[in-house]
Amino acid sequence: MEQHNPTHVVLVSSPGLGHIIPMIELAKRFVLQHNFKATVLAVTSQTSTAEKQILNSALTPSLCHVIDIPSPDISNLVQPNDRMVTRLCVMMREAKPAIKSFLSKTTPRPSALIVDIFSTESIPLARELNILSYVYVASHAWFAALVLYSPLLDVQIEGEYVHQKEPLKIPGCNPVRPDEVVHPMLDRSNREYKEFLTTGGGIPLSDGVLINTWEELQRETLQALREGGLLSEALNMRIPIYAVGPLVRQPESETSSVTHSLLTWLDEQPTESVVYVSFGSGGTMSCEQMTELAWGLELSERRFIWVARAPTEEAVDAAFFTTGSNAGDEVAKYLPEGFLSRTRGLGLLVPEWAQQANILKHGSVGGFVSHCGWGSTLESLTNGVPLVAWPLYAEQRMNATLLAEELGLAVRPKVLPSKKVVGREEIARTVREVIPDDQSLTSNSVRERVKEMQQSALNALSEDGSSYVALSHVAKTIERGCGKFDAAF
Ligand code: UDP
């Protein structure tokens, strides 16, 4: 019998767990849902132990093929003080020859190239091969709208965005408060801003945009992106927009001894009684803030698991390129005196990095103090866990506003943690708000709303659900090979 080659999609991810993990999850969907062959080209920083672990675990069992492309040496192309987005964009620019070489040699011949938002300069490679290209925004629709609209804001607005008196207007979407713009927009004179505009400006060259959200969560914003004239006004063109999420990391079957003991401890705790505290792959805080957080957890009188990193006064994303690589036993020395003995049995400290998906799935976890990275956010929501929003960098301030003010899925401290130190009383208050004294007696609207969204997410991904159907459209379009004519989206 004649053997048919499977349709082959190649997905390209920039360094960072928040980029690599969602790309692998999308690749798996193409394999499981559509029998495609999917290859993830993961450009890696080579300085993060956690990144290496994730890649290794993605290789077995091999649902999708993951190829590690070590980031080219960019030391001559960036300055020591260049920021994260600059580094990511330069790394992805320099990785283009390796991506091109893979695309031209791999078999079966790829039918589509899918890139993340820091890799849009690779879209022309798809054109050269005459195949379709897509951008996967591993975040939400409001963020996608801001990225797409930012070239227009660049023309419309004079001076720094953060100095504007009025929120920034994006047609059809909620306005963005000046101090909540994405990190690269905080300083327009920094190279990071120009790199951000360039990479965002590349999105319309693609045949479509996939977003890790779902219709029910962001119906109006998705509508604005599609019909509200946003794209046509900004770019004089339309591209299909597909909400394909929430695609999240599932618990790992192989757990470390640390995870094993965390899960055993969780087994002994009451249902939804433990707050999980973690700031993603890169989040760090000052020494003063770490002290307040420790006191806040203690004052809240809630059980906790805290993934803690040694404090730094430098930047809030200091661990981004080195996640999991620093000696963890350092952490305890920065905590208030007696903290560990006073909280013995009540809380556990995990240095640097934890198997988060395994922890969040446990029924004893009832709240998540999170930096609101979109991956962590979705992992929380799909497990029915309400958040305390603690945004630090990237698009996290927007995420926090979306979650707390628009969707009612999180509570947030009164001050922005990236600007001011959040005090211990305030921390205790927010933690107690997501995990009240007696949940059976209290009507907790944040928790109820999160449970509704958990169900809504399940529905979106189930067969005939909106995200399932959207990805099926993409798959069919790839099989047919005619992207921009996908009228349904
Ligand atoms: N993560 C993890 N353990 C940690 C911290 C993060 O497994 O200690 C995973 C988390 O589950 C998520 C990803 O790393 O899938 C982080 O992505 P996210 O978008 O939340 O934030 P980022 O790290 O990009 O800021």
XYZ file of C-alpha atoms and ligand atoms in Angstrom:
514
model
C 0.000 0.000 0.000
C 1.128 3.528 -0.743
C 2.425 5.310 2.379
C 1.407 8.968 2.756
C 3.800 11.348 4.441
C 2.189 13.207 7.327
C 1.719 16.962 7.041
C 4.766 18.509 8.689
C 4.692 21.768 10.675
C 7.842 23.409 12.030
C 7.475 25.594 15.123
C 10.153 28.054 16.219
C 10.556 29.210 19.815
C 12.789 31.847 21.350
C 14.639 31.128 24.630
C 12.728 31.166 27.914
C 10.390 28.654 29.526
C 7.346 30.857 28.931
C 8.105 30.644 25.183
C 9.350 27.076 24.775
C 6.655 25.361 26.885
C 3.627 26.794 25.008
C 5.258 26.066 21.638
C 5.761 22.422 22.623
C 2.141 22.244 23.809
C 0.907 23.647 20.480
C 3.070 21.139 18.599
C 1.568 18.282 20.613
C -1.937 19.450 19.654
C -1.120 19.230 15.949
C 0.131 15.692 16.506
C -2.680 14.464 18.767
C -5.576 16.256 17.120
C -4.494 16.075 13.461
C -1.843 13.380 13.107
C 0.656 15.926 11.837
C 4.378 15.611 12.244
C 5.504 18.575 14.381
C 9.079 19.712 14.943
C 9.895 22.392 17.503
C 13.106 24.305 16.867
C 13.840 25.631 20.340
C 16.524 28.273 20.423
C 17.917 27.973 23.929
C 19.936 30.290 26.106
C 22.316 27.485 27.214
C 22.467 29.146 30.612
C 19.260 27.836 32.150
C 19.176 24.436 33.812
C 15.370 24.435 33.845
C 15.279 25.032 30.069
C 17.458 21.945 29.574
C 15.220 19.851 31.845
C 12.086 20.885 29.954
C 13.692 20.029 26.603
C 14.832 16.649 27.876
C 11.400 15.796 29.222
C 9.823 16.866 25.903
C 12.016 14.370 24.068
C 10.430 11.435 25.880
C 7.865 10.269 25.025
C 8.435 11.796 21.622
C 5.006 13.100 20.659
C 6.684 15.919 18.830
C 10.288 16.350 17.759
C 12.180 18.962 19.711
C 15.486 20.212 18.365
C 17.724 22.310 20.553
C 19.351 25.159 18.637
C 21.933 26.676 20.972
C 21.674 30.448 20.827
C 24.437 31.883 18.630
C 27.061 33.979 20.393
C 25.599 37.491 20.467
C 28.164 39.043 22.778
C 29.451 41.346 20.005
C 25.962 42.411 19.027
C 24.552 43.536 22.365
C 25.726 45.773 25.162
C 26.019 44.415 28.708
C 23.034 46.528 29.800
C 20.796 45.583 26.853
C 17.467 44.238 28.084
C 15.711 40.932 27.690
C 13.660 41.668 24.557
C 16.725 43.056 22.781
C 18.636 39.891 23.608
C 15.786 37.643 22.510
C 15.310 39.435 19.189
C 19.049 39.451 18.439
C 19.340 35.755 19.331
C 16.455 34.901 16.998
C 17.886 37.055 14.199
C 21.220 35.285 14.490
C 19.530 31.872 14.617
C 17.907 32.443 11.208
C 20.598 30.608 9.187
C 20.150 27.501 11.367
C 16.347 27.712 10.986
C 16.660 28.178 7.226
C 19.035 25.266 6.904
C 16.654 23.002 8.860
C 13.617 24.059 6.816
C 15.298 23.358 3.497
C 16.635 19.937 4.492
C 14.013 18.346 6.708
C 11.634 15.682 5.473
C 8.793 15.504 4.811
C 8.958 18.996 3.357
C 7.260 21.355 5.875
C 3.843 22.705 4.987
C 3.890 25.552 7.507
C 6.190 27.526 9.746
C 4.869 28.754 13.110
C 6.945 31.314 15.002
C 6.620 33.124 18.309
C 6.467 36.898 18.561
C 10.234 37.276 18.928
C 10.895 35.250 15.777
C 8.812 37.071 13.174
C 11.934 37.921 11.163
C 11.914 34.246 10.129
C 8.542 34.592 8.376
C 10.202 35.460 5.020
C 11.911 32.040 5.168
C 8.460 30.503 4.750
C 7.837 32.762 1.756
C 11.079 31.583 0.167
C 9.901 27.993 0.508
C 6.414 28.906 -0.613
C 4.803 27.546 2.555
C 2.364 29.093 5.021
C 3.490 30.970 8.107
C 1.724 31.707 11.385
C 2.571 33.625 14.538
C 1.707 31.988 17.834
C 1.058 34.584 20.533
C 1.459 32.528 23.701
C -0.431 35.204 25.591
C -3.889 36.777 25.448
C -5.838 38.737 22.854
C -5.531 42.156 24.534
C -1.743 41.793 24.492
C -1.863 40.723 20.826
C -3.929 43.837 20.082
C -1.391 46.091 21.799
C 1.519 44.520 19.905
C -0.289 44.851 16.585
C -1.362 48.405 17.301
C 1.929 49.654 18.730
C 3.347 50.869 15.357
C 0.348 53.207 15.212
C 0.737 54.314 18.827
C 4.347 55.040 17.949
C 3.154 57.561 15.385
C 0.185 58.917 17.366
C 1.809 59.497 20.742
C 4.591 61.882 21.568
C 6.837 61.444 24.563
C 7.033 58.475 26.864
C 3.915 56.316 27.148
C 4.337 56.226 30.919
C 4.031 60.026 31.050
C 0.674 60.133 29.246
C -2.264 61.488 31.237
C -4.857 59.360 29.433
C -4.934 55.586 28.908
C -3.719 54.443 25.486
C -6.650 53.749 23.190
C -6.768 50.614 21.058
C -9.880 50.441 18.865
C -12.451 47.959 20.129
C -10.324 47.006 23.148
C -9.969 48.197 26.688
C -7.516 51.090 26.873
C -4.115 50.364 28.408
C -3.094 52.461 31.428
C 0.216 54.217 30.748
C 2.063 52.480 33.588
C 0.759 49.084 32.516
C 2.254 49.013 29.026
C 4.499 46.063 28.215
C 8.055 46.298 29.499
C 9.692 47.320 26.177
C 7.323 50.301 25.927
C 8.464 51.778 29.237
C 11.442 53.565 27.677
C 11.122 54.577 24.043
C 14.763 55.575 23.782
C 15.939 52.090 24.689
C 16.920 49.681 21.920
C 14.438 47.194 23.376
C 11.538 49.390 22.208
C 12.785 49.432 18.601
C 13.290 45.678 18.624
C 9.766 45.272 20.000
C 8.286 47.424 17.204
C 10.247 45.528 14.568
C 9.258 42.094 15.775
C 5.596 43.102 16.277
C 5.611 44.802 12.872
C 6.472 41.440 11.306
C 3.248 39.747 12.441
C 1.046 40.989 9.544
C 3.368 39.288 7.053
C 2.087 35.944 8.346
C -0.935 34.011 7.135
C -2.599 34.101 10.542
C -2.228 34.638 14.264
C -2.860 31.897 16.813
C -3.531 33.125 20.354
C -3.408 31.119 23.584
C -6.829 32.235 24.742
C -10.380 31.143 24.085
C -13.542 32.775 22.770
C -15.530 32.867 26.003
C -12.667 34.393 27.971
C -12.039 37.297 25.553
C -14.908 37.451 23.117
C -14.974 41.237 22.639
C -11.248 41.668 22.196
C -11.120 38.828 19.701
C -13.988 40.425 17.844
C -12.139 43.750 17.811
C -9.093 42.035 16.398
C -11.151 40.399 13.673
C -13.841 42.867 12.726
C -13.539 45.991 14.787
C -11.294 47.566 12.213
C -8.271 47.311 14.481
C -6.072 45.533 11.997
C -7.460 47.285 8.975
C -7.043 50.673 10.646
C -3.549 49.932 11.887
C -2.199 47.971 9.006
C -4.603 48.281 6.178
C -4.994 44.524 6.027
C -6.740 41.616 7.675
C -5.302 38.388 8.890
C -7.200 35.478 10.399
C -7.124 35.368 14.199
C -7.488 31.961 15.849
C -8.103 31.524 19.598
C -6.697 28.031 20.193
C -6.171 27.912 23.960
C -5.797 27.355 26.735
C -2.858 25.119 25.794
C -1.034 24.378 29.025
C 1.658 22.121 30.307
C 0.385 18.917 31.870
C 1.892 17.411 35.036
C 5.070 15.483 34.355
C 4.924 11.731 34.856
C 8.499 11.671 36.097
C 8.780 13.638 39.287
C 11.926 14.594 41.153
C 12.406 13.581 44.780
C 11.666 17.190 45.772
C 8.339 17.107 43.922
C 7.553 13.742 45.421
C 7.946 15.081 48.955
C 5.933 18.226 48.097
C 3.081 16.108 46.761
C 3.211 13.810 49.792
C 2.975 16.858 52.045
C 0.095 18.249 49.959
C -1.715 14.914 50.351
C -1.859 15.582 54.091
C -3.306 19.110 53.831
C -7.010 20.028 53.673
C -8.634 20.665 50.289
C -7.804 24.066 48.741
C -5.951 25.212 51.862
C -2.444 25.825 50.476
C -1.233 28.934 48.671
C 1.419 28.316 46.014
C 3.844 31.222 45.559
C 6.007 31.496 42.454
C 7.193 34.198 40.083
C 7.770 32.188 36.928
C 11.008 31.460 35.220
C 12.591 34.870 35.598
C 10.985 36.740 38.482
C 13.134 38.080 41.288
C 12.565 40.618 44.056
C 14.473 42.899 46.380
C 15.655 41.822 49.796
C 13.118 44.139 51.461
C 10.268 42.704 49.381
C 11.328 39.164 50.196
C 11.222 39.962 53.907
C 7.722 41.447 53.554
C 6.540 38.435 51.572
C 7.817 36.049 54.241
C 6.066 38.046 56.967
C 2.927 38.340 54.837
C 2.704 34.580 54.395
C 3.229 34.049 58.087
C 0.596 36.657 59.026
C -1.914 35.158 56.593
C -1.865 31.954 58.663
C -2.257 29.960 55.486
C -0.259 26.907 54.486
C 2.132 27.641 51.645
C 4.624 26.318 49.093
C 6.990 29.105 48.088
C 9.392 28.785 45.152
C 12.012 31.270 46.293
C 15.066 32.761 44.634
C 17.849 34.739 46.211
C 16.859 38.430 46.109
C 18.442 40.956 43.798
C 18.206 44.727 43.618
C 19.068 44.734 39.875
C 15.973 43.862 37.863
C 12.667 42.057 38.313
C 13.519 39.567 35.534
C 17.062 38.805 36.689
C 16.696 35.008 36.487
C 15.183 34.860 32.972
C 18.219 33.420 31.165
C 19.515 31.372 34.108
C 16.363 29.732 35.543
C 17.155 26.889 37.884
C 20.915 27.318 37.615
C 21.715 29.089 40.880
C 22.493 27.335 44.120
C 19.244 27.214 46.042
C 20.493 26.811 49.589
C 21.405 30.507 49.456
C 17.771 31.504 49.859
C 17.214 30.733 53.535
C 19.739 33.309 54.649
C 17.611 36.157 53.268
C 14.510 35.221 55.259
C 13.476 36.884 58.538
C 15.075 35.316 61.574
C 13.126 32.351 62.834
C 10.802 32.250 59.783
C 11.613 28.659 58.918
C 11.185 27.345 62.443
C 7.964 29.326 63.043
C 6.411 28.021 59.816
C 7.644 24.437 60.157
C 4.850 22.065 59.136
C 2.794 24.983 57.804
C 4.838 25.877 54.771
C 7.559 24.610 52.464
C 10.264 26.522 50.701
C 11.455 25.289 47.291
C 14.592 26.920 45.973
C 14.608 28.287 42.409
C 12.290 26.006 40.428
C 9.461 23.537 41.013
C 7.417 21.173 38.854
C 4.599 23.691 38.846
C 2.056 21.805 36.746
C 2.187 18.901 39.218
C 1.706 21.209 42.197
C -1.154 23.260 40.751
C -3.079 20.126 39.868
C -3.143 18.974 43.504
C -6.515 19.467 45.188
C -4.939 20.933 48.337
C -3.774 24.024 46.437
C -6.326 26.802 46.842
C -4.533 29.942 45.670
C -1.555 31.080 43.608
C 0.506 34.200 44.302
C 1.797 34.610 40.758
C 3.758 37.001 38.572
C 0.898 36.434 36.083
C 3.027 35.087 33.262
C 0.371 33.862 30.857
C 1.510 30.230 31.078
C 1.243 30.236 34.859
C -2.070 32.075 34.682
C -3.606 29.478 32.382
C -2.219 26.623 34.474
C -3.914 28.191 37.495
C -7.258 28.762 35.772
C -7.409 25.300 34.199
C -6.905 23.838 37.678
C -9.585 26.085 39.175
C -7.105 28.009 41.352
C -7.699 31.768 41.934
C -4.714 34.094 41.767
C -3.126 36.868 43.755
C -1.717 38.977 40.928
C 1.880 40.068 41.462
C 3.022 41.380 38.062
C 6.720 42.078 37.539
C 7.747 42.546 33.886
C 6.924 41.746 30.222
C 3.131 41.996 29.690
C 2.379 40.911 33.265
C 0.890 44.246 34.391
C -1.703 43.991 31.596
C -2.349 40.374 32.559
C -2.953 41.374 36.180
C -5.406 44.097 35.162
C -7.229 41.740 32.827
C -7.500 39.069 35.520
C -8.380 41.260 38.481
C -10.399 44.080 36.962
C -12.012 42.679 33.840
C -12.437 38.981 34.480
C -12.653 38.772 38.290
C -10.260 35.820 38.451
C -7.627 37.368 40.716
C -7.180 39.788 43.570
C -4.277 42.196 43.555
C -2.325 44.282 46.056
C -3.075 48.016 46.005
C 0.451 48.901 44.829
C 2.270 47.616 41.743
C 4.953 45.193 42.989
C 7.295 46.266 40.174
C 7.135 49.856 41.513
C 6.747 49.702 45.273
C 7.293 47.249 48.062
C 4.064 45.438 48.927
C 3.724 45.425 52.701
C 3.161 42.333 54.849
C -0.395 43.271 55.932
C -1.438 43.754 52.340
C 0.074 40.419 51.334
C -1.717 38.656 54.193
C -4.994 40.338 53.181
C -4.808 39.203 49.545
C -3.830 35.643 50.457
C -6.743 35.404 52.912
C -9.058 36.766 50.257
C -8.363 33.859 47.906
C -8.247 31.311 50.749
C -10.818 32.497 53.317
C -11.029 31.102 56.854
C -13.757 28.632 56.191
C -14.451 28.212 52.514
C -17.595 26.231 53.109
C -19.142 29.182 54.978
C -17.917 32.002 52.788
C -19.164 32.782 49.349
C -15.947 33.447 47.511
C -16.756 35.097 44.223
C -13.200 34.948 42.823
C -13.088 31.199 43.410
C -16.570 30.687 41.933
C -15.655 32.686 38.860
C -12.417 30.720 38.416
C -14.339 27.433 38.600
C -16.689 28.716 35.883
C -13.732 29.609 33.684
C -12.133 26.228 34.363
C -15.235 24.589 32.900
C -15.357 27.091 30.056
C -11.723 26.266 29.188
C -12.525 22.556 29.145
C -15.468 23.199 26.839
C -13.348 25.271 24.454
C -10.840 22.445 24.049
C -13.332 19.603 23.810
C -14.331 18.249 20.410
C -16.528 20.874 18.717
C -15.405 23.469 21.298
C -14.305 26.856 19.909
C -10.538 26.319 20.312
C -10.701 22.785 18.935
C -12.570 24.039 15.877
C -10.170 26.971 15.420
C -7.115 24.702 15.402
C -8.889 22.334 13.026
C -9.371 25.276 10.630
C -5.664 26.052 10.823
C -4.808 22.403 10.207
C -7.118 22.176 7.201
C -5.748 25.421 5.806
C -2.224 24.074 6.172
C -3.231 20.864 4.418
C -4.796 22.879 1.606
C -1.955 25.397 1.587
C -3.952 28.617 1.172
C -3.712 30.787 4.287
C -5.111 34.284 3.915
C -8.334 33.041 2.355
C -9.558 31.402 5.540
C -12.815 33.340 5.556
C -14.206 31.808 8.762
C -11.681 33.639 10.954
N 7.451 26.942 35.713
C 7.686 25.794 36.410
N 8.300 25.911 37.626
C 8.681 27.093 38.169
C 8.424 28.270 37.444
C 7.789 28.164 36.215
O 7.351 24.683 35.973
O 9.228 27.089 39.276
C 6.811 26.834 34.393
C 5.355 27.223 34.503
O 4.594 26.080 34.811
C 5.077 27.814 33.123
C 6.416 28.357 32.671
O 7.402 27.734 33.490
O 4.651 26.802 32.243
C 6.545 29.846 32.863
O 5.785 30.521 31.930
P 4.988 31.826 32.265
O 4.333 32.256 31.009
O 4.139 31.628 33.437
O 6.027 32.900 32.735
P 7.504 33.317 32.365
O 8.381 32.350 33.025
O 7.622 33.317 30.880
O 7.630 34.655 32.964
